[in-house]
Short mmCIF file of C-alpha atoms in Angstrom, two decimals:
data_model
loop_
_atom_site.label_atom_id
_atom_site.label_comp_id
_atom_site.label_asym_id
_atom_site.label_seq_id
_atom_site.Cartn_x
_atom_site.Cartn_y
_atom_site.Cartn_z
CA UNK A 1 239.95 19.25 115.30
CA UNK A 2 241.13 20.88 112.39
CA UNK A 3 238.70 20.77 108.79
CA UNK A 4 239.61 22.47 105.90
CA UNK A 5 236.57 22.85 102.99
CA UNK A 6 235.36 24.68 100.04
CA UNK A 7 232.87 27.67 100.32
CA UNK A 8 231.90 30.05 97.25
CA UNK A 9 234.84 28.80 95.41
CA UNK A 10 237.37 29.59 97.96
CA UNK A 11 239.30 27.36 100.94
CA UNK A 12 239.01 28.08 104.66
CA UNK A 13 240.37 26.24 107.68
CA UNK A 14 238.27 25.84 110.55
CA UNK A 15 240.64 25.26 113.56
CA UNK A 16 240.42 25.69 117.30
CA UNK A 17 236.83 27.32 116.88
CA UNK A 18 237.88 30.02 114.35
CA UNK A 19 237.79 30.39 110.61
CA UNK A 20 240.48 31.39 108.12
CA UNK A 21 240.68 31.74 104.67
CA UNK A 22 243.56 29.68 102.81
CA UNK A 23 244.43 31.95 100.03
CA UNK A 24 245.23 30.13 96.68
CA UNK A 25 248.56 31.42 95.54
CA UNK A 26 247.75 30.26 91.86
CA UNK A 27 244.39 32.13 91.63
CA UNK A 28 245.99 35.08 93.39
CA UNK A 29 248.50 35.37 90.12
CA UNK A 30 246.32 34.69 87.48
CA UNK A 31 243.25 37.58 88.58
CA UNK A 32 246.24 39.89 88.84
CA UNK A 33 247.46 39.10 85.32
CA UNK A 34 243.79 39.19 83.99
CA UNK A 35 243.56 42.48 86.17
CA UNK A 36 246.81 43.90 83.81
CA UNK A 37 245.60 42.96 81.04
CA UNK A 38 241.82 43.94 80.96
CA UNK A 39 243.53 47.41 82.76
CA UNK A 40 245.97 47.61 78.83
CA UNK A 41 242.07 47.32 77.17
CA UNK A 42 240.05 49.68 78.97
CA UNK A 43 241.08 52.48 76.64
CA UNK A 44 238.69 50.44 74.03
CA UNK A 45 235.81 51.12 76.30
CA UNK A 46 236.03 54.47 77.16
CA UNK A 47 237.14 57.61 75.54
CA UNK A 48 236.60 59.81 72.76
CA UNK A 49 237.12 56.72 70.20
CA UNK A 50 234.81 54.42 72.20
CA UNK A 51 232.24 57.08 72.62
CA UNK A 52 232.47 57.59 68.35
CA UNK A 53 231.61 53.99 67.65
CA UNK A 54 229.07 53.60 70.35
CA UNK A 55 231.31 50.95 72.26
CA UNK A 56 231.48 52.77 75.91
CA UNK A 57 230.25 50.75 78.86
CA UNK A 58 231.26 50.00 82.13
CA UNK A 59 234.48 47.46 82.14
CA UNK A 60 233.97 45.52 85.02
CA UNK A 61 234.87 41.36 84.27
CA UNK A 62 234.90 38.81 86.91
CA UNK A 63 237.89 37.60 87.16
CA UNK A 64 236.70 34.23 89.27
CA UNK A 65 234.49 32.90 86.43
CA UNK A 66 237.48 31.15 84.80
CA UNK A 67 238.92 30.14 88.89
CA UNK A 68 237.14 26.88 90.10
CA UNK A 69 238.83 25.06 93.06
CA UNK A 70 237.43 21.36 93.20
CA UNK A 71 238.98 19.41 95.93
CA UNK A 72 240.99 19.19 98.81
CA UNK A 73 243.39 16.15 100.64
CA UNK A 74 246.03 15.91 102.75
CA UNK A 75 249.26 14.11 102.11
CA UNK A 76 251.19 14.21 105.34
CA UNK A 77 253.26 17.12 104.00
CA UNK A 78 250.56 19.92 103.31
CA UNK A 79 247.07 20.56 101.64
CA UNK A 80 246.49 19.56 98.14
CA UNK A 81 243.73 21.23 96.61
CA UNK A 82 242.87 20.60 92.82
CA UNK A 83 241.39 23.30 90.27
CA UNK A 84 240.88 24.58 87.03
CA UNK A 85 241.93 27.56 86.35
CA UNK A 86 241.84 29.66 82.62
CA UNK A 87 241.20 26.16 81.53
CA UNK A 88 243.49 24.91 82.50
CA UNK A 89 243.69 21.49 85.07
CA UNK A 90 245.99 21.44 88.08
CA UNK A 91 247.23 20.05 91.54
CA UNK A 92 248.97 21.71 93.84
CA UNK A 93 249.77 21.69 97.46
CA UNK A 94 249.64 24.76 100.29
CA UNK A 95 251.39 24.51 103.81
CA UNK A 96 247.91 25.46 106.05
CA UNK A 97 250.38 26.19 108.83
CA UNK A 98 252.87 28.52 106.83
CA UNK A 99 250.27 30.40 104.49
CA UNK A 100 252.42 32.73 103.13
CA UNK A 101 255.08 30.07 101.96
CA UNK A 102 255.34 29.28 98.24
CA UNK A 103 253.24 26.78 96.99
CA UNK A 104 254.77 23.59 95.60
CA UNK A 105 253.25 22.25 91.51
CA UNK A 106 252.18 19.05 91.42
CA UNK A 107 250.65 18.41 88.00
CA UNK A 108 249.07 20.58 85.30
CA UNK A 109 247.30 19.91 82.30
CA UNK A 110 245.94 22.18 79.74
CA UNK A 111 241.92 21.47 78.65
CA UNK A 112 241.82 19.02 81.54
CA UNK A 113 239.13 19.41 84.14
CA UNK A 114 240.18 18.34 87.28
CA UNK A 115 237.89 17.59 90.10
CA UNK A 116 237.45 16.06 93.36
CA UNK A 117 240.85 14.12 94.89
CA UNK A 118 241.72 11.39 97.31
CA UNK A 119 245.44 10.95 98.72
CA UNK A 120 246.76 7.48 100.08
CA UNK A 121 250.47 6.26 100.13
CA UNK A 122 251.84 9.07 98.33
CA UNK A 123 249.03 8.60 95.49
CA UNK A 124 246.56 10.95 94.34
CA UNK A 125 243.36 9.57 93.18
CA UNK A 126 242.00 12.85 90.48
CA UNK A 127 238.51 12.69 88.73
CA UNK A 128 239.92 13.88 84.97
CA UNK A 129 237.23 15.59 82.66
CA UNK A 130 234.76 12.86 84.50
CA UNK A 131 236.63 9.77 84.74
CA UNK A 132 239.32 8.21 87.41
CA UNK A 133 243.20 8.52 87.38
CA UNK A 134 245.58 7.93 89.76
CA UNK A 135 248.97 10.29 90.22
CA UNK A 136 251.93 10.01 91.96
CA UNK A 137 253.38 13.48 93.73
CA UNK A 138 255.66 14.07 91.08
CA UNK A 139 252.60 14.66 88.25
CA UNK A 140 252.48 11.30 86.40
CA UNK A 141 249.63 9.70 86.79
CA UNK A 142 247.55 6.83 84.63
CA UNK A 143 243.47 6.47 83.53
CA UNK A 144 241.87 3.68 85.61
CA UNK A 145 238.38 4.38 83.69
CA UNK A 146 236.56 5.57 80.56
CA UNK A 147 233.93 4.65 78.20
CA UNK A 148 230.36 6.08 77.98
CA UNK A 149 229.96 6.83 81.72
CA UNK A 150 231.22 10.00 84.14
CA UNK A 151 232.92 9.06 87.52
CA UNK A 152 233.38 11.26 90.54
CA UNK A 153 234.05 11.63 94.32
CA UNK A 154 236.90 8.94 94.74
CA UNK A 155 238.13 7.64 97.73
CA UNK A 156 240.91 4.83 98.50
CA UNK A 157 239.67 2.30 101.20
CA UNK A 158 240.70 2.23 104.36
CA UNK A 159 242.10 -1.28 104.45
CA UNK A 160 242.51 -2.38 100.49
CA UNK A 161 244.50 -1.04 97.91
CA UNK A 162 240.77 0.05 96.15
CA UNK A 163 239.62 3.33 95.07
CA UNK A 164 236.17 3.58 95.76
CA UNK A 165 234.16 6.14 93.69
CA UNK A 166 230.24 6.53 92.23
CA UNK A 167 229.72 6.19 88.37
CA UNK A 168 226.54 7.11 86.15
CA UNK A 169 225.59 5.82 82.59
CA UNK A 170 224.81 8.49 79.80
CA UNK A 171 222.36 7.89 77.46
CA UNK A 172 223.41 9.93 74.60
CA UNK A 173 220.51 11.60 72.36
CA UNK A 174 220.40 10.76 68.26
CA UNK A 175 222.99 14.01 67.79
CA UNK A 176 225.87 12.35 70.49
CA UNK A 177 225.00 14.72 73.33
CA UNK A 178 224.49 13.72 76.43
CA UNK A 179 220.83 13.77 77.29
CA UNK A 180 220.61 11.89 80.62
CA UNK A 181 222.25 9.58 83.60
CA UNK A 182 221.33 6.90 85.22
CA UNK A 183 221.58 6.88 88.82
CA UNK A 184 224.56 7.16 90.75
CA UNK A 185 226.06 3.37 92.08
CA UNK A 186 229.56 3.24 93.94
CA UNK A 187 232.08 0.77 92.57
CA UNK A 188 235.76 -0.05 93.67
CA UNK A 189 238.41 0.15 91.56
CA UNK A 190 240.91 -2.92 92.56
CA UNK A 191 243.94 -1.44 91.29
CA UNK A 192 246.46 -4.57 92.55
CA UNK A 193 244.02 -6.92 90.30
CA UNK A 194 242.95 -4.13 87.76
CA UNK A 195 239.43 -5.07 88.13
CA UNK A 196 235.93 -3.51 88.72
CA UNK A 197 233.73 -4.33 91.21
CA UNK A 198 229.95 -2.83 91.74
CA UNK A 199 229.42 -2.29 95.52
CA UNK A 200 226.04 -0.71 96.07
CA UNK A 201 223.34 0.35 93.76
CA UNK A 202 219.71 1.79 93.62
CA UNK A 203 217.82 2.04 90.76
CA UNK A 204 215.83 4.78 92.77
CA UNK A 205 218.68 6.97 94.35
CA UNK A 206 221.62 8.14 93.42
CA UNK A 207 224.74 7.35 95.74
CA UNK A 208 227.17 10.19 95.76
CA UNK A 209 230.80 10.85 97.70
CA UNK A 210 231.28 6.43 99.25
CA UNK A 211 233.86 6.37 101.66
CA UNK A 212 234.60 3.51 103.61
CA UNK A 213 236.07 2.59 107.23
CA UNK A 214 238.28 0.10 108.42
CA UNK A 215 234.84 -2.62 109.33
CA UNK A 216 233.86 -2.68 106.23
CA UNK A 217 230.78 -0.21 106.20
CA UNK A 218 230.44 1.85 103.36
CA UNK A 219 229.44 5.64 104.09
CA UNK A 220 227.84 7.93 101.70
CA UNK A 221 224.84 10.27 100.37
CA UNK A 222 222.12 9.46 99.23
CA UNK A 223 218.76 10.92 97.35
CA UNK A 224 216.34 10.09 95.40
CA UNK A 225 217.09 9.76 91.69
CA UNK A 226 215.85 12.76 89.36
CA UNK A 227 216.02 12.97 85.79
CA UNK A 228 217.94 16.02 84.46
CA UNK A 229 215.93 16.08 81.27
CA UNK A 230 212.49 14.93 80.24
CA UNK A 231 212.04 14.24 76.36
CA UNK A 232 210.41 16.35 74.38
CA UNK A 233 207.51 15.02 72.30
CA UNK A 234 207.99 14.82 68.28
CA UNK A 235 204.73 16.55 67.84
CA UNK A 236 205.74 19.28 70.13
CA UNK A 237 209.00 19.74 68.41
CA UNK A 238 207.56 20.21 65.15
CA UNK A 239 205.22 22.94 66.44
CA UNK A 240 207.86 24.76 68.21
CA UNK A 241 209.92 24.49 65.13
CA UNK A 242 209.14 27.98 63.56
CA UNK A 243 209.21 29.58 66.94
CA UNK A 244 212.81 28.49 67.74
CA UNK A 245 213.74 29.78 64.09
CA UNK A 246 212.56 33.09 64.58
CA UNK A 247 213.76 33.52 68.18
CA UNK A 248 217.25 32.37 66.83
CA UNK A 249 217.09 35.25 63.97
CA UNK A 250 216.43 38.00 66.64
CA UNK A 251 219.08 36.96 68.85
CA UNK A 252 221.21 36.66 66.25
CA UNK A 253 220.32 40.39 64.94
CA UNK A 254 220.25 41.69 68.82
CA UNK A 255 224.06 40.28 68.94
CA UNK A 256 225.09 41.92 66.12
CA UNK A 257 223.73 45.50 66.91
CA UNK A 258 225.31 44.75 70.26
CA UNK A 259 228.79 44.59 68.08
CA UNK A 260 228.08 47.28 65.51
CA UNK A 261 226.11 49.31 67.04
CA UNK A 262 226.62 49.48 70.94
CA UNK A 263 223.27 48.59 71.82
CA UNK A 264 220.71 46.08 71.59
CA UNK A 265 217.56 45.83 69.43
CA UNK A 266 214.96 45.03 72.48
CA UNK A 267 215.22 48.20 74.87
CA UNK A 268 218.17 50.18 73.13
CA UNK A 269 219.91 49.98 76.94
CA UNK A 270 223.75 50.05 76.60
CA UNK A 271 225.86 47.05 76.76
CA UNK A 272 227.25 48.64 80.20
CA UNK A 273 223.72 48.82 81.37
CA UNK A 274 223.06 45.04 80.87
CA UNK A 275 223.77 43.45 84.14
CA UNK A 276 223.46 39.45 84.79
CA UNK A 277 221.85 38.42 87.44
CA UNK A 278 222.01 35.90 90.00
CA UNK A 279 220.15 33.86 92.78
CA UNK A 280 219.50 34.89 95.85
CA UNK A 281 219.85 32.36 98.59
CA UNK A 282 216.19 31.69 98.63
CA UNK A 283 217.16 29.73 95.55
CA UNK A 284 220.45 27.60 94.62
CA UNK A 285 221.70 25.44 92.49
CA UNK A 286 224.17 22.43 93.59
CA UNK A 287 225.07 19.49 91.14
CA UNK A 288 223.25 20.63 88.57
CA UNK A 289 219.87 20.91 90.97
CA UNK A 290 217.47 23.29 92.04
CA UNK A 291 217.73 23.74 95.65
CA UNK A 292 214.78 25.65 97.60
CA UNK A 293 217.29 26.86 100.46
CA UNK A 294 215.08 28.99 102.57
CA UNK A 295 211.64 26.37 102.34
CA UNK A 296 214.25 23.38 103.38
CA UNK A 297 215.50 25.24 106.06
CA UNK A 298 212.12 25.88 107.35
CA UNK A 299 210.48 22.76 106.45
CA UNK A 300 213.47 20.61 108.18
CA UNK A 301 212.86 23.02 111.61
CA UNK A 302 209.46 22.20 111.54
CA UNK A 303 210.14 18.41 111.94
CA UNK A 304 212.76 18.80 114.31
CA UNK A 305 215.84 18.56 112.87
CA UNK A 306 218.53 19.25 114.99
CA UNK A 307 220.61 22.31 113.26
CA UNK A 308 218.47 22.55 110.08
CA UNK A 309 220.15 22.99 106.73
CA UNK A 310 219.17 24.25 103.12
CA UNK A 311 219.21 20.58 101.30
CA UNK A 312 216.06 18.60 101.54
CA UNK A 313 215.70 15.45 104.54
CA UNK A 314 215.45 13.23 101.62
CA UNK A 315 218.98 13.36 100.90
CA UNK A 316 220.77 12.00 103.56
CA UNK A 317 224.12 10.65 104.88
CA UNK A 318 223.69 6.63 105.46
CA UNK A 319 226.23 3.64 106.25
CA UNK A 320 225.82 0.61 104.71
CA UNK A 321 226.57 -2.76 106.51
CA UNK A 322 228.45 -5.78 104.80
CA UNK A 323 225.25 -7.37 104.59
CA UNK A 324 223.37 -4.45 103.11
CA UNK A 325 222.13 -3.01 106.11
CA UNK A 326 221.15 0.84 105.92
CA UNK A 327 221.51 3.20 109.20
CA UNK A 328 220.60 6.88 108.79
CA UNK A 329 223.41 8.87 109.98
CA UNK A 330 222.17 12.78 109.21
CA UNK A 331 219.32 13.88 106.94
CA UNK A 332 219.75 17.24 104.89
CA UNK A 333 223.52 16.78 104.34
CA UNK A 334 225.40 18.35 101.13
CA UNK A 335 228.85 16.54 102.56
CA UNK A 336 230.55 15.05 104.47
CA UNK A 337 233.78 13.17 105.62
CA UNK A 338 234.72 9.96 107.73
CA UNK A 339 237.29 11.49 110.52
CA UNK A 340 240.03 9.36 112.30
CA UNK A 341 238.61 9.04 115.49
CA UNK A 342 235.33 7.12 114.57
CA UNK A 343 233.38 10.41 114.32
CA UNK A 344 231.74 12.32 111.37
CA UNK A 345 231.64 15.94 110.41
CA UNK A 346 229.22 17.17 107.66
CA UNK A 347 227.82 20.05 106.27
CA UNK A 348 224.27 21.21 105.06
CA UNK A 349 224.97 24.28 103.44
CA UNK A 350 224.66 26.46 106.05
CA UNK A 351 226.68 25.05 109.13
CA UNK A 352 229.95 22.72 109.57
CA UNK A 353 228.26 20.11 112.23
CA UNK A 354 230.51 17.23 114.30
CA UNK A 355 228.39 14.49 115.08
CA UNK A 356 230.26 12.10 117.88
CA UNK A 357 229.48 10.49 121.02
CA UNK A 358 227.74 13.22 122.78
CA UNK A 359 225.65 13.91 119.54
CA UNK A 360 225.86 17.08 117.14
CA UNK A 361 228.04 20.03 117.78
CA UNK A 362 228.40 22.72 115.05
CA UNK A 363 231.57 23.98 114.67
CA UNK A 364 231.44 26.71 111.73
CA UNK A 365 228.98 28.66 109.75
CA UNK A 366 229.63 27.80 106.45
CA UNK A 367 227.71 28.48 102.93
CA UNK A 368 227.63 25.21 101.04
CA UNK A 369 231.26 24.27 102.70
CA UNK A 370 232.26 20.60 100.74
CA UNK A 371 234.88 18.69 99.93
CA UNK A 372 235.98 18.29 103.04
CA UNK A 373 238.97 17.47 104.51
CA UNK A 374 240.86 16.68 108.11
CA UNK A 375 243.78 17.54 109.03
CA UNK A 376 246.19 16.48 111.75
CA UNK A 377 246.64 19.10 115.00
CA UNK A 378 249.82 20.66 114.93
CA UNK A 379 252.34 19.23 117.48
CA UNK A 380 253.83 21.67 120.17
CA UNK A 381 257.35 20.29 119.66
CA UNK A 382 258.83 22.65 122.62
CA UNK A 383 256.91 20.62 125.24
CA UNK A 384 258.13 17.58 123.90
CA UNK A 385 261.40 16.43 126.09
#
């Protein structure tokens, strides 16, 4: 069994009971450009002119923060993985089997965001900046959806020519932002009758990543329904009013002694000094959610799970019947994928588990591994007569 995913923003390739990393040619190129070119503007940053103005700090930018790889499918011919990278959308496709070969360009788009991707019959099914399109291998490709909702996670049927996919309302606030969504329901997108049809809802849970098999079941995750954002009060915005005035006047004064004068107003610590911080794995954040990883972990031991993960038992990985019928497959799942022999592998942020006849089997350690993706065993074409 071979299962290539996503971990901390890179792809690996578990295979044969070992891990490798699949090294993104594109990303590769573009930190070593950024690399040059922050290397051409250091001099602004140190030296005798940088110490004069008050400008010296440490130049250390993360490169990564502009890489984000978003999904992964294979197309018979290699690995497509999609990403955005500098802003900039794009698919491409990697030989797992010949990493060092050149990658081949699919499609590119500049200001596109390009997310999670399904592959059937030489099609590409691409969330674009949170809706569905479908493109062919040579980079044209059409918009099946838009209108006031985001789509994501699509996946063509096993049997119909029907990308299946979940979708969420936005309820915008009186300024046009987006304030809140409703939860998650899976519809199929009939693309030999161009029509929509609404599968499976829940007005309590959001259904996340359907994929279906060739009885008719329809797979995915699913957790209870949480709203992003809770309304402020009017009352409470008036009395915060001031408060929000002044704090926008300070930051606005720290900023520009930042700029001017190399240091900020609150604890006169150099720019260099000023270093972000982020979570440890006792606390994470996955689709826009607070996730206790290390209380999970030991809450889900404590009633027995079977190879414990990080996400809560609540959110869990069910099939649904023709008739509506609900089985629990696996509790505490972050992902998952429907494999060719009948079985299922998943992850739960911290391990790569096979669940098949003779139960659960974990085949890789794996930090929030999704988007994941099978792919065929190589052939041993010498012992073939």
């Amino acid at each position: 069994m071979r299962i290539a995913y996503i971990s901390d923003n890179k792809m690996y390739l578990y295979s044969g009971g070992k891990v490798t990393e699949l090294l993104s040619e594109r990303v590769a190129h573009y930190n070593e450009t950024v690399r040059t070119i922050n290397h051409n503007k250091e001099w602004k940053y140190s030296g005798t002119g940088a110490k004069f103005t008050g400008a010296v700090h440490e130049f250390n930018p993360d490169n990564n923060t502009n890489c984000r790889i978003n999904g992964l499918a294979w197309d018979g011919d290699g690995l497509v993985y999609s990403m955005v990278l500098g802003g900039m959308g794009g698919l491409y496709r990697k030989n797992p089997d010949k990493p060092e070969a050149a990658e081949e360009h699919i499609l590119t788009s500049m200001g596109t965001d390009m997310g999670s991707i399904s592959y059937k019959n030489k099609k590409l099914a691409v969330v674009m900046d949170g809706h569905i399109a479908v493109s062919d291998m040579n980079g044209s490709y059409d918009e099946l959806t838009d209108g006031d909702s985001v789509e994501s996670c699509p996946s063509w049927s096993e049997t119909e020519n029907k990308i299946l996919c979940t979708t969420k309302g936005i309820a915008r606030s009186e300024t046009g932002a987006a304030s809140e969504f409703s939860p998650g329901g899976i519809i199929a997108l009939n693309l030999s009758s161009n029509t929509i049809e609404e599968l499976y809802s829940d007005e309590k849970s959001d259904c996340i990543a359907p994929q279906s098999d060739g009885e008719g079941n329809i797979f995915c995750v699913k957790q209870p329904y949480k709203v992003v954002q809770k309304k402020t009060p009017l009352w409470k915005d008036i009395l915060l009013f001031p408060v929000r005035i002044i704090k926008a006047i300070i930051g606005f004064l720290n900023a520009f002694s930042v700029i001017f004068g190399g240091e900020p107003l609150r604890d006169g610590k150099k720019r260099g000094d000023v270093k972000s911080k982020q979570k440890s794995d006792r606390d994470l954040y996955f689709e826009g959610r607070l996730i206790e990883a290390e209380k999970n972990e030991k809450e889900n031991a404590a009633k027995g799970e079977k190879n414990p993960g990080i996400f809560p038992l609540n959110r869990m990985l069910v099939k649904i019947s023709e008739n509506g019928e609900e089985t629990i497959i696996k509790r505490g799942v972050q992902d998952y994928i429907l494999c060719s022999d009948g079985s299922v592998v998943v992850s739960n942020g911290r391990s790569i588990i096979h669940i098949g006849s003779n139960g659960e089997e974990v085949l890789a350690k794996a930090k929030l591994a999704h988007c994941l993706c099978e792919i065929p065993e190589v052939k041993d074409e010498s012992k073939c007569d």
